[in-house]
């Protein structure tokens, strides 16, 4: 089913349509791509179902076409798709005709009877008149570097030798041609009007909000109207009650851990530094100890999961990870990609940023809403600037702090704290380029 963007079709019998399909039938997306082409006396029209200008109605609902058999009175229903036909306006400019004197004929006469060009001895060219069959006395020498563009030459050929249909198409294209200088002037005027009406300060604020919104799409839900720090990033948004209950069995090893076992795990480096340090500080109260152990086990799982790149296994974190947690990791912290004929789960840079944000939020709940960002940065193997950008987007206050025991003393640690009222959001600062030493 087609519709025309610039008008309504009056006579459909005179139109012929051509459908082009993608050759890659194995690709799950490309095999459904179609290009529809139609040509009229004045213009050519084209439509597709995969570009950014595709109609949204095709993805929101389904369309059907019914074909009624008048003899039997029965109707057959077929799946349909709406194509938005748009006129194809060719604005080819500046494609210079590159010819070599070696490829030209030795005859002094015209190389092609349709191009209006004649080659002269000595390597020069001339435009000839169509009304002069012998090309005598009507030559205008041209140097090869001063040749007119291909599109202009084709237009001259159509004017001289083209059919009536080609001439009508040429006339329509010239009417629809817009000079680049006119477009540049119009854009400059529009930009000046926007700056005068809104002001430079307002435009910079809009850009800051847009940049912040792009980062916020990977952050946990933030409650800006919270009255307590624990209500800003609610624990239920990080772990649902069902997921929290599923952590009871694997976190039991942390609940009953001893100092000797912690020292052994530190030597083996089986857990991240943040978790090993927090295991030494587990509360004595049974309920609080169990709660902290569950949070630490899930945080350690998130850190290990962020180190993966392509997920090829159904349970990438092993059999000890509950099915509910494994499904949460695959659904919320991976993106689907197509490679080698199959769909794979990939941990992209944006997904790693999302994992980092959830790790920081969980660490805030564990550490009374104050955590060492440098320790988390080392565990996640990210640059300090990246972690600080995410922390600022989460409305944390950044300060310098002394490192934890066992780490380098001269390393300046960044401490992130969540307190009310929340600071204003700021866009990520630009990186300064280093100067080359000469």
GROMACS .gro file of C-alpha atoms in nm:
model
  438
    1UNK     CA    1   0.000   0.000   0.000
    2UNK     CA    2   0.143   0.335  -0.104
    3UNK     CA    3   0.072   0.699  -0.032
    4UNK     CA    4   0.229   1.006  -0.192
    5UNK     CA    5   0.371   1.277   0.033
    6UNK     CA    6   0.316   1.567  -0.208
    7UNK     CA    7  -0.030   1.500  -0.343
    8UNK     CA    8  -0.309   1.256  -0.419
    9UNK     CA    9  -0.297   1.006  -0.702
   10UNK     CA   10  -0.573   1.052  -0.961
   11UNK     CA   11  -0.498   0.778  -1.214
   12UNK     CA   12  -0.328   0.470  -1.076
   13UNK     CA   13  -0.336   0.276  -1.403
   14UNK     CA   14  -0.054   0.481  -1.556
   15UNK     CA   15   0.190   0.402  -1.273
   16UNK     CA   16   0.429   0.111  -1.258
   17UNK     CA   17   0.602   0.010  -0.935
   18UNK     CA   18   0.926  -0.181  -0.884
   19UNK     CA   19   1.016  -0.352  -0.556
   20UNK     CA   20   1.377  -0.418  -0.454
   21UNK     CA   21   1.459  -0.664  -0.177
   22UNK     CA   22   1.774  -0.702   0.028
   23UNK     CA   23   1.990  -0.994  -0.084
   24UNK     CA   24   2.098  -1.083   0.270
   25UNK     CA   25   1.818  -1.325   0.358
   26UNK     CA   26   2.004  -1.466   0.659
   27UNK     CA   27   2.012  -1.134   0.846
   28UNK     CA   28   1.707  -1.108   1.078
   29UNK     CA   29   1.653  -0.738   1.001
   30UNK     CA   30   1.789  -0.687   0.650
   31UNK     CA   31   1.578  -0.964   0.500
   32UNK     CA   32   1.263  -0.754   0.558
   33UNK     CA   33   1.400  -0.437   0.397
   34UNK     CA   34   1.223  -0.317   0.081
   35UNK     CA   35   1.269  -0.026  -0.160
   36UNK     CA   36   0.973   0.078  -0.373
   37UNK     CA   37   1.030   0.285  -0.688
   38UNK     CA   38   0.776   0.448  -0.920
   39UNK     CA   39   0.819   0.678  -1.220
   40UNK     CA   40   0.571   0.929  -1.364
   41UNK     CA   41   0.593   1.168  -1.654
   42UNK     CA   42   0.722   1.450  -1.433
   43UNK     CA   43   0.902   1.293  -1.136
   44UNK     CA   44   1.036   0.970  -0.996
   45UNK     CA   45   0.924   0.856  -0.652
   46UNK     CA   46   1.099   0.630  -0.402
   47UNK     CA   47   1.013   0.484  -0.060
   48UNK     CA   48   1.162   0.233   0.182
   49UNK     CA   49   1.079   0.068   0.514
   50UNK     CA   50   1.410   0.095   0.700
   51UNK     CA   51   1.533   0.457   0.700
   52UNK     CA   52   1.476   0.722   0.967
   53UNK     CA   53   1.184   0.874   0.774
   54UNK     CA   54   0.970   0.558   0.783
   55UNK     CA   55   0.611   0.599   0.897
   56UNK     CA   56   0.563   0.508   1.264
   57UNK     CA   57   0.223   0.355   1.194
   58UNK     CA   58   0.384   0.037   1.055
   59UNK     CA   59   0.541  -0.042   1.392
   60UNK     CA   60   0.233   0.051   1.598
   61UNK     CA   61  -0.029  -0.159   1.421
   62UNK     CA   62  -0.076  -0.414   1.144
   63UNK     CA   63  -0.239  -0.356   0.806
   64UNK     CA   64  -0.420  -0.600   0.580
   65UNK     CA   65  -0.549  -0.592   0.224
   66UNK     CA   66  -0.857  -0.788   0.130
   67UNK     CA   67  -0.909  -0.922  -0.224
   68UNK     CA   68  -1.273  -1.005  -0.301
   69UNK     CA   69  -1.356  -1.278  -0.550
   70UNK     CA   70  -1.677  -1.162  -0.718
   71UNK     CA   71  -1.762  -1.508  -0.847
   72UNK     CA   72  -1.733  -1.697  -0.518
   73UNK     CA   73  -1.805  -1.403  -0.289
   74UNK     CA   74  -1.507  -1.491  -0.068
   75UNK     CA   75  -1.231  -1.254   0.037
   76UNK     CA   76  -0.867  -1.341   0.085
   77UNK     CA   77  -0.673  -1.130   0.337
   78UNK     CA   78  -0.301  -1.051   0.296
   79UNK     CA   79  -0.049  -0.872   0.515
   80UNK     CA   80   0.023  -0.517   0.397
   81UNK     CA   81   0.272  -0.239   0.467
   82UNK     CA   82   0.235   0.133   0.398
   83UNK     CA   83   0.508   0.303   0.194
   84UNK     CA   84   0.535   0.682   0.191
   85UNK     CA   85   0.636   0.775  -0.166
   86UNK     CA   86   0.853   1.085  -0.184
   87UNK     CA   87   0.974   1.264  -0.499
   88UNK     CA   88   1.336   1.199  -0.593
   89UNK     CA   89   1.501   1.533  -0.660
   90UNK     CA   90   1.853   1.488  -0.795
   91UNK     CA   91   2.079   1.778  -0.716
   92UNK     CA   92   2.404   1.646  -0.854
   93UNK     CA   93   2.663   1.919  -0.877
   94UNK     CA   94   3.033   1.951  -0.910
   95UNK     CA   95   3.101   1.605  -1.054
   96UNK     CA   96   3.364   1.699  -1.304
   97UNK     CA   97   3.403   1.493  -1.617
   98UNK     CA   98   3.745   1.332  -1.607
   99UNK     CA   99   3.860   1.225  -1.951
  100UNK     CA  100   4.199   1.105  -2.067
  101UNK     CA  101   4.337   1.184  -2.411
  102UNK     CA  102   4.457   0.823  -2.437
  103UNK     CA  103   4.101   0.692  -2.429
  104UNK     CA  104   3.974   0.936  -2.695
  105UNK     CA  105   3.947   0.838  -3.060
  106UNK     CA  106   4.204   0.949  -3.314
  107UNK     CA  107   3.932   1.094  -3.534
  108UNK     CA  108   3.880   1.469  -3.504
  109UNK     CA  109   3.504   1.418  -3.497
  110UNK     CA  110   3.271   1.381  -3.202
  111UNK     CA  111   3.328   1.080  -2.977
  112UNK     CA  112   2.956   1.037  -2.907
  113UNK     CA  113   2.664   1.167  -3.103
  114UNK     CA  114   2.470   1.244  -2.783
  115UNK     CA  115   2.723   1.429  -2.569
  116UNK     CA  116   2.772   1.749  -2.769
  117UNK     CA  117   3.152   1.733  -2.723
  118UNK     CA  118   3.412   1.723  -2.997
  119UNK     CA  119   3.778   1.635  -2.959
  120UNK     CA  120   4.027   1.845  -3.148
  121UNK     CA  121   4.386   1.755  -3.235
  122UNK     CA  122   4.626   1.883  -2.970
  123UNK     CA  123   4.425   1.761  -2.670
  124UNK     CA  124   4.157   2.033  -2.654
  125UNK     CA  125   3.779   2.000  -2.650
  126UNK     CA  126   3.495   2.205  -2.790
  127UNK     CA  127   3.117   2.230  -2.756
  128UNK     CA  128   2.934   2.188  -3.085
  129UNK     CA  129   2.593   2.291  -3.207
  130UNK     CA  130   2.335   2.024  -3.272
  131UNK     CA  131   2.206   2.210  -3.574
  132UNK     CA  132   2.541   2.183  -3.755
  133UNK     CA  133   2.589   1.829  -3.891
  134UNK     CA  134   2.943   1.893  -4.009
  135UNK     CA  135   3.059   2.078  -3.694
  136UNK     CA  136   3.217   2.350  -3.909
  137UNK     CA  137   3.256   2.709  -3.792
  138UNK     CA  138   3.067   2.647  -3.468
  139UNK     CA  139   3.342   2.521  -3.240
  140UNK     CA  140   3.431   2.679  -2.911
  141UNK     CA  141   3.766   2.540  -2.781
  142UNK     CA  142   3.786   2.436  -2.415
  143UNK     CA  143   4.075   2.312  -2.205
  144UNK     CA  144   4.020   1.969  -2.041
  145UNK     CA  145   4.054   2.121  -1.688
  146UNK     CA  146   3.787   2.377  -1.768
  147UNK     CA  147   3.521   2.122  -1.861
  148UNK     CA  148   3.167   2.183  -1.739
  149UNK     CA  149   3.024   1.938  -1.481
  150UNK     CA  150   2.873   1.608  -1.593
  151UNK     CA  151   2.526   1.700  -1.471
  152UNK     CA  152   2.527   2.022  -1.674
  153UNK     CA  153   2.647   1.837  -1.984
  154UNK     CA  154   2.371   1.581  -1.944
  155UNK     CA  155   2.118   1.865  -1.912
  156UNK     CA  156   2.249   2.017  -2.238
  157UNK     CA  157   2.219   1.680  -2.409
  158UNK     CA  158   1.861   1.638  -2.286
  159UNK     CA  159   1.772   1.986  -2.411
  160UNK     CA  160   1.913   1.905  -2.754
  161UNK     CA  161   1.835   1.537  -2.805
  162UNK     CA  162   1.608   1.429  -2.515
  163UNK     CA  163   1.254   1.301  -2.536
  164UNK     CA  164   0.958   1.506  -2.423
  165UNK     CA  165   0.938   1.303  -2.103
  166UNK     CA  166   1.305   1.371  -2.019
  167UNK     CA  167   1.261   1.743  -2.093
  168UNK     CA  168   0.961   1.764  -1.858
  169UNK     CA  169   1.161   1.590  -1.584
  170UNK     CA  170   1.452   1.830  -1.642
  171UNK     CA  171   1.223   2.131  -1.619
  172UNK     CA  172   1.072   2.003  -1.294
  173UNK     CA  173   1.413   1.934  -1.142
  174UNK     CA  174   1.535   2.283  -1.225
  175UNK     CA  175   1.228   2.433  -1.061
  176UNK     CA  176   1.300   2.234  -0.745
  177UNK     CA  177   1.673   2.312  -0.734
  178UNK     CA  178   1.783   2.532  -0.446
  179UNK     CA  179   2.115   2.710  -0.459
  180UNK     CA  180   2.358   2.625  -0.178
  181UNK     CA  181   2.420   2.995  -0.110
  182UNK     CA  182   2.049   3.049  -0.055
  183UNK     CA  183   2.038   2.759   0.193
  184UNK     CA  184   2.345   2.887   0.378
  185UNK     CA  185   2.199   3.237   0.404
  186UNK     CA  186   1.864   3.105   0.528
  187UNK     CA  187   2.032   2.887   0.793
  188UNK     CA  188   2.247   3.177   0.912
  189UNK     CA  189   1.944   3.402   0.945
  190UNK     CA  190   1.748   3.135   1.132
  191UNK     CA  191   2.038   3.077   1.373
  192UNK     CA  192   2.072   3.451   1.433
  193UNK     CA  193   1.698   3.480   1.503
  194UNK     CA  194   1.711   3.195   1.755
  195UNK     CA  195   2.011   3.347   1.935
  196UNK     CA  196   1.845   3.691   1.947
  197UNK     CA  197   1.514   3.549   2.070
  198UNK     CA  198   1.642   3.301   2.327
  199UNK     CA  199   1.987   3.424   2.421
  200UNK     CA  200   2.320   3.247   2.442
  201UNK     CA  201   2.277   3.158   2.812
  202UNK     CA  202   1.946   2.982   2.752
  203UNK     CA  203   2.090   2.785   2.461
  204UNK     CA  204   2.384   2.668   2.672
  205UNK     CA  205   2.142   2.556   2.945
  206UNK     CA  206   1.940   2.360   2.689
  207UNK     CA  207   2.255   2.184   2.570
  208UNK     CA  208   2.351   2.105   2.929
  209UNK     CA  209   2.008   1.955   3.001
  210UNK     CA  210   2.022   1.748   2.682
  211UNK     CA  211   2.367   1.614   2.768
  212UNK     CA  212   2.251   1.530   3.119
  213UNK     CA  213   1.940   1.352   2.990
  214UNK     CA  214   2.157   1.128   2.769
  215UNK     CA  215   2.357   1.019   3.075
  216UNK     CA  216   2.047   0.990   3.297
  217UNK     CA  217   1.895   0.724   3.071
  218UNK     CA  218   2.144   0.473   3.220
  219UNK     CA  219   2.106   0.577   3.585
  220UNK     CA  220   1.879   0.424   3.850
  221UNK     CA  221   1.549   0.610   3.900
  222UNK     CA  222   1.618   0.927   4.099
  223UNK     CA  223   1.362   1.077   4.337
  224UNK     CA  224   1.451   1.447   4.349
  225UNK     CA  225   1.174   1.520   4.600
  226UNK     CA  226   1.313   1.277   4.856
  227UNK     CA  227   1.320   1.382   5.221
  228UNK     CA  228   1.593   1.133   5.320
  229UNK     CA  229   1.908   1.016   5.137
  230UNK     CA  230   1.782   0.655   5.128
  231UNK     CA  231   1.478   0.772   4.929
  232UNK     CA  232   1.681   0.930   4.645
  233UNK     CA  233   1.779   0.594   4.496
  234UNK     CA  234   1.533   0.351   4.644
  235UNK     CA  235   1.664   0.006   4.728
  236UNK     CA  236   1.361  -0.152   4.558
  237UNK     CA  237   1.469   0.003   4.225
  238UNK     CA  238   1.806  -0.170   4.254
  239UNK     CA  239   1.684  -0.506   4.383
  240UNK     CA  240   1.321  -0.612   4.374
  241UNK     CA  241   1.180  -0.816   4.665
  242UNK     CA  242   1.194  -1.136   4.458
  243UNK     CA  243   1.558  -1.073   4.359
  244UNK     CA  244   1.649  -0.986   4.717
  245UNK     CA  245   1.497  -1.313   4.838
  246UNK     CA  246   1.688  -1.507   4.570
  247UNK     CA  247   2.017  -1.377   4.714
  248UNK     CA  248   1.959  -1.545   5.052
  249UNK     CA  249   2.120  -1.878   4.957
  250UNK     CA  250   2.438  -1.757   4.776
  251UNK     CA  251   2.498  -1.479   5.032
  252UNK     CA  252   2.497  -1.728   5.322
  253UNK     CA  253   2.870  -1.786   5.263
  254UNK     CA  254   2.933  -1.417   5.342
  255UNK     CA  255   2.715  -1.425   5.653
  256UNK     CA  256   2.920  -1.702   5.818
  257UNK     CA  257   3.262  -1.597   5.686
  258UNK     CA  258   3.561  -1.587   5.923
  259UNK     CA  259   3.868  -1.364   5.933
  260UNK     CA  260   4.088  -1.649   5.803
  261UNK     CA  261   3.860  -1.702   5.506
  262UNK     CA  262   3.863  -1.328   5.428
  263UNK     CA  263   4.245  -1.328   5.433
  264UNK     CA  264   4.251  -1.630   5.203
  265UNK     CA  265   4.008  -1.468   4.960
  266UNK     CA  266   4.222  -1.155   4.961
  267UNK     CA  267   4.528  -1.360   4.863
  268UNK     CA  268   4.336  -1.538   4.588
  269UNK     CA  269   4.171  -1.211   4.476
  270UNK     CA  270   3.848  -1.401   4.426
  271UNK     CA  271   3.642  -1.090   4.504
  272UNK     CA  272   3.678  -0.720   4.433
  273UNK     CA  273   3.862  -0.490   4.678
  274UNK     CA  274   3.546  -0.312   4.786
  275UNK     CA  275   3.376  -0.637   4.890
  276UNK     CA  276   3.686  -0.770   5.071
  277UNK     CA  277   3.713  -0.453   5.278
  278UNK     CA  278   3.342  -0.449   5.361
  279UNK     CA  279   3.349  -0.814   5.468
  280UNK     CA  280   3.583  -0.711   5.750
  281UNK     CA  281   3.322  -0.458   5.864
  282UNK     CA  282   3.012  -0.678   5.863
  283UNK     CA  283   2.771  -0.582   6.145
  284UNK     CA  284   2.723  -0.823   6.431
  285UNK     CA  285   2.345  -0.800   6.428
  286UNK     CA  286   2.199  -1.100   6.243
  287UNK     CA  287   1.945  -0.915   6.031
  288UNK     CA  288   2.179  -0.631   5.934
  289UNK     CA  289   2.461  -0.880   5.866
  290UNK     CA  290   2.239  -1.083   5.632
  291UNK     CA  291   2.123  -0.767   5.450
  292UNK     CA  292   2.478  -0.640   5.398
  293UNK     CA  293   2.596  -0.984   5.284
  294UNK     CA  294   2.327  -0.999   5.016
  295UNK     CA  295   2.415  -0.651   4.890
  296UNK     CA  296   2.787  -0.733   4.881
  297UNK     CA  297   2.728  -1.057   4.690
  298UNK     CA  298   2.519  -0.882   4.426
  299UNK     CA  299   2.770  -0.594   4.400
  300UNK     CA  300   3.054  -0.841   4.349
  301UNK     CA  301   2.850  -1.017   4.081
  302UNK     CA  302   2.789  -0.685   3.900
  303UNK     CA  303   3.162  -0.605   3.903
  304UNK     CA  304   3.253  -0.948   3.763
  305UNK     CA  305   2.975  -0.923   3.503
  306UNK     CA  306   3.106  -0.583   3.383
  307UNK     CA  307   3.440  -0.741   3.292
  308UNK     CA  308   3.276  -0.961   3.029
  309UNK     CA  309   3.236  -0.844   2.670
  310UNK     CA  310   3.026  -1.092   2.473
  311UNK     CA  311   2.788  -1.325   2.660
  312UNK     CA  312   2.795  -1.667   2.494
  313UNK     CA  313   2.666  -1.881   2.783
  314UNK     CA  314   2.312  -1.902   2.911
  315UNK     CA  315   2.436  -1.865   3.271
  316UNK     CA  316   2.753  -1.655   3.243
  317UNK     CA  317   2.802  -1.620   3.621
  318UNK     CA  318   2.804  -1.993   3.687
  319UNK     CA  319   2.561  -2.236   3.851
  320UNK     CA  320   2.581  -2.065   4.191
  321UNK     CA  321   2.409  -1.754   4.056
  322UNK     CA  322   2.029  -1.775   4.102
  323UNK     CA  323   1.820  -1.786   3.786
  324UNK     CA  324   1.638  -1.465   3.885
  325UNK     CA  325   1.966  -1.272   3.917
  326UNK     CA  326   2.107  -1.419   3.595
  327UNK     CA  327   1.795  -1.315   3.406
  328UNK     CA  328   1.817  -0.964   3.555
  329UNK     CA  329   2.177  -0.926   3.438
  330UNK     CA  330   2.100  -1.041   3.084
  331UNK     CA  331   1.786  -0.829   3.052
  332UNK     CA  332   1.895  -0.501   3.214
  333UNK     CA  333   2.271  -0.483   3.159
  334UNK     CA  334   2.331  -0.620   2.807
  335UNK     CA  335   2.241  -0.506   2.457
  336UNK     CA  336   2.152  -0.732   2.166
  337UNK     CA  337   2.382  -0.739   1.862
  338UNK     CA  338   2.392  -0.942   1.540
  339UNK     CA  339   2.716  -1.121   1.452
  340UNK     CA  340   2.802  -1.420   1.230
  341UNK     CA  341   2.440  -1.510   1.166
  342UNK     CA  342   2.327  -1.512   1.530
  343UNK     CA  343   2.201  -1.269   1.792
  344UNK     CA  344   2.439  -1.217   2.086
  345UNK     CA  345   2.430  -1.031   2.417
  346UNK     CA  346   2.698  -0.763   2.434
  347UNK     CA  347   2.816  -0.547   2.725
  348UNK     CA  348   2.870  -0.219   2.542
  349UNK     CA  349   3.025   0.099   2.681
  350UNK     CA  350   2.681   0.238   2.765
  351UNK     CA  351   2.585  -0.083   2.947
  352UNK     CA  352   2.909  -0.072   3.145
  353UNK     CA  353   2.823   0.285   3.246
  354UNK     CA  354   2.483   0.159   3.361
  355UNK     CA  355   2.645  -0.117   3.566
  356UNK     CA  356   2.878   0.141   3.722
  357UNK     CA  357   2.584   0.359   3.822
  358UNK     CA  358   2.405   0.068   3.991
  359UNK     CA  359   2.727  -0.037   4.167
  360UNK     CA  360   2.769   0.316   4.305
  361UNK     CA  361   2.404   0.328   4.417
  362UNK     CA  362   2.437  -0.008   4.593
  363UNK     CA  363   2.765   0.097   4.757
  364UNK     CA  364   2.591   0.408   4.891
  365UNK     CA  365   2.326   0.193   5.061
  366UNK     CA  366   2.598  -0.030   5.210
  367UNK     CA  367   2.820   0.254   5.337
  368UNK     CA  368   2.561   0.495   5.480
  369UNK     CA  369   2.552   0.695   5.154
  370UNK     CA  370   2.922   0.766   5.138
  371UNK     CA  371   3.165   0.556   4.937
  372UNK     CA  372   3.521   0.557   4.804
  373UNK     CA  373   3.488   0.605   4.427
  374UNK     CA  374   3.856   0.531   4.363
  375UNK     CA  375   3.820   0.177   4.500
  376UNK     CA  376   3.516   0.115   4.280
  377UNK     CA  377   3.700   0.264   3.982
  378UNK     CA  378   3.990   0.019   4.028
  379UNK     CA  379   3.749  -0.274   4.063
  380UNK     CA  380   3.553  -0.176   3.751
  381UNK     CA  381   3.874  -0.099   3.555
  382UNK     CA  382   3.749   0.237   3.432
  383UNK     CA  383   3.920   0.576   3.398
  384UNK     CA  384   3.874   0.809   3.691
  385UNK     CA  385   3.712   1.074   3.471
  386UNK     CA  386   3.443   0.828   3.358
  387UNK     CA  387   3.351   0.727   3.713
  388UNK     CA  388   3.345   1.089   3.830
  389UNK     CA  389   3.117   1.188   3.539
  390UNK     CA  390   2.871   0.915   3.638
  391UNK     CA  391   2.892   1.014   4.006
  392UNK     CA  392   2.821   1.379   3.925
  393UNK     CA  393   2.529   1.274   3.707
  394UNK     CA  394   2.396   1.085   4.010
  395UNK     CA  395   2.409   1.416   4.204
  396UNK     CA  396   2.689   1.309   4.439
  397UNK     CA  397   2.924   1.551   4.608
  398UNK     CA  398   3.289   1.471   4.529
  399UNK     CA  399   3.568   1.533   4.778
  400UNK     CA  400   3.923   1.412   4.840
  401UNK     CA  401   3.980   1.140   5.097
  402UNK     CA  402   4.262   0.926   5.232
  403UNK     CA  403   4.291   0.580   5.079
  404UNK     CA  404   4.185   0.263   5.249
  405UNK     CA  405   4.445   0.040   5.421
  406UNK     CA  406   4.638  -0.184   5.185
  407UNK     CA  407   4.633   0.060   4.894
  408UNK     CA  408   4.889   0.315   4.788
  409UNK     CA  409   4.906   0.595   5.041
  410UNK     CA  410   5.008   0.857   4.788
  411UNK     CA  411   4.705   0.783   4.570
  412UNK     CA  412   4.443   1.052   4.610
  413UNK     CA  413   4.106   0.894   4.662
  414UNK     CA  414   3.778   1.048   4.557
  415UNK     CA  415   3.495   1.022   4.805
  416UNK     CA  416   3.135   1.041   4.683
  417UNK     CA  417   2.858   1.131   4.924
  418UNK     CA  418   2.482   1.161   4.879
  419UNK     CA  419   2.320   1.433   5.087
  420UNK     CA  420   2.021   1.664   5.069
  421UNK     CA  421   1.954   1.902   4.910
  422UNK     CA  422   2.083   1.750   4.587
  423UNK     CA  423   2.333   1.965   4.392
  424UNK     CA  424   2.244   2.100   4.051
  425UNK     CA  425   2.318   1.880   3.752
  426UNK     CA  426   2.615   1.979   3.540
  427UNK     CA  427   2.727   1.858   3.200
  428UNK     CA  428   3.050   1.663   3.172
  429UNK     CA  429   3.345   1.895   3.140
  430UNK     CA  430   3.548   1.884   2.820
  431UNK     CA  431   3.889   1.720   2.821
  432UNK     CA  432   4.192   1.937   2.772
  433UNK     CA  433   4.426   1.834   2.494
  434UNK     CA  434   4.785   1.777   2.589
  435UNK     CA  435   5.047   1.985   2.418
  436UNK     CA  436   5.311   1.804   2.222
  437UNK     CA  437   5.666   1.855   2.340
  438UNK     CA  438   5.894   1.965   2.058
   0.00000   0.00000   0.00000
